[in-house]
Amino acid sequence: MATFDASVFGLKDSSLIKTQGLIDGKWVDAKDRSTFQVTNPATLEELATVPDMGVEETKEAIDAAARAFPSWSATTPKHKQELLHKLHNLMVEHHDDLSRLITIENGKALSDAIGENRYSASFLDWYAAEALRTYGDHIPSVVPGLRNVVIKQPVGVVAILTPWNFPSAMITRKLGAALAAGCTAVIKPAPETPFSALALAELCNRAGFPPGVVNIVTTQKNVVSVGKEMCESKTVKKVTFTGSTNVAKLLYSMAASTLKKISIEAGGNAPFIVFDDANIDEAVTAAIACKFRGGGQTCVCANRLYVHASVYDEFASKLAAQVSAFKVGNGVADGVTHGPLIHRRALEKVHSHVEDAVSRGASVVIGGKPLTPDDPSSSFYHPTILTDVPTDALVNTEETFGPLASLTKFETEEEVLHLANNVDVGLAGYLFSRDVGRVWRVAEKLEVGMVGTNVGMITQAAIPFGGIKESGIGREGGPRGIDEYMNEKLIVFGGIGA
Ligand code: SIN
């Protein structure tokens, strides 16, 4: 096992760095003492090792969460709100460290990590308030003498499986809702980015959440068996997952064995449509944020940019001017706007999409290659713009998840709607036009769960996040996000005598 060197993290509060899992309020190793290494994608240096846990530890964490459930669920909504607020305030207090931690393990530029930590904390603020609002219903009875009341109750133990692209926010979006509802949780963070999750768990302890309410199982080699245990355990009443569509399908099939509640936020392949009457400068600025945030590694980022033929050249040249001003490097360095991709496999996927598009006739306007082509381990990719990308190119049919803006020309609204909807997934979509009729029409017809009209950044804690088709099941955040962690129970009152 490598010696833990806190200085590589450079945090003000080095006790936020935890290198063990959390089960029943105790920091623990894997039973067989096995560990895996976590590396900084910018420097490729080893940050530290964390336990490579398995099914046994997962069962222990689930049992701990089950033991903690009766008392946590029975606490008052006000108490849940107070602890969630404390956790939120601790995230704000440690904002610099938590943001830096995101950059160090994920690679994204510090400006993006700062945005993520704020976004992440905002879910706790939102759900602290929601803890007070788990209202039920009274439904007038059609049968004389009866009264119908519906109450909401927490589902129980929740398994939370999160990705590396938002190491913090994808946890709080689920955990905030689960805790506010009165559930207890077992979290399995992505092996690439466990430290933000572990720091959050440390803050949960500091905030005063009782032992067993929040548990963390870190694993790399046993991801499949740990996921299977979470999905098949009869004690776990809900699984919530953010990640790829392929893994989502596997988890969904595993969860079928117990018919448990499941929320899935899977892959996207967002169309970004610029009509001829759009404000091109605004559309370009939106495309920069929407396409290149986090190196293009977000599920909602624009993947396919469809630009009307009459404004195509103007849009492409203005986009290229802004992209050429990016500074790519280690995300913690001054002035860096874009970091590396998470790992080499991610770079290889982006490059394969570039090569495929070019082989089908696309032109490279800028980038199109790794930043340091002679270094076979680096995952820095040159921010890229391709034009004249044919509609059947891989980048138009699959999610790229990288800094590749692929531009395709269109002529008519009907044509672009067909292109936009001609995929199996439907998470987010964007359109730019100043014709209000067209905005309504196209927004309604896009087969996605979320539409940005004349805007490239749409997410907040207060909105229902989620997709349709193969992009997912359920919604996170927003006024009904907490319902994903609650069961409705009908209570019919008879014998009233009137
Ligand atoms: C995601 O990529 O899944 C999350 C993006 C967001 O919440 O803004």
mmCIF file of C-alpha atoms and ligand atoms in Angstrom, residues 119 165-166 170 173 242 265 293 298-300 459 465, ligand 1:
data_model
loop_
_atom_site.group_PDB
_atom_site.id
_atom_site.type_symbol
_atom_site.label_atom_id
_atom_site.label_comp_id
_atom_site.label_asym_id
_atom_site.label_seq_id
_atom_site.Cartn_x
_atom_site.Cartn_y
_atom_site.Cartn_z
ATOM 1 C CA TYR A 119 -24.187 23.389 -7.512
ATOM 2 C CA ASN A 165 -17.932 13.500 -14.193
ATOM 3 C CA PHE A 166 -19.561 15.289 -11.223
ATOM 4 C CA MET A 170 -24.292 13.712 -8.526
ATOM 5 C CA ARG A 173 -28.588 15.489 -5.907
ATOM 6 C CA THR A 242 -26.167 8.172 -12.886
ATOM 7 C CA GLU A 265 -29.982 9.212 -15.308
ATOM 8 C CA ARG A 293 -17.959 22.573 -19.714
ATOM 9 C CA THR A 298 -21.455 16.034 -19.081
ATOM 10 C CA CYS A 299 -24.549 14.060 -19.993
ATOM 11 C CA VAL A 300 -26.386 17.227 -20.988
ATOM 12 C CA THR A 459 -29.538 22.802 -14.680
ATOM 13 C CA PHE A 465 -33.544 16.772 -14.199
HETATM 14 C C1 SIN B 1 -24.721 15.224 -15.895
HETATM 15 O O1 SIN B 1 -23.885 15.352 -16.738
HETATM 16 O O2 SIN B 1 -25.263 14.133 -15.707
HETATM 17 C C2 SIN B 1 -25.166 16.327 -14.987
HETATM 18 C C3 SIN B 1 -25.113 17.665 -15.597
HETATM 19 C C4 SIN B 1 -25.775 18.704 -14.728
HETATM 20 O O3 SIN B 1 -26.445 18.367 -13.741
HETATM 21 O O4 SIN B 1 -25.654 19.874 -15.061
#
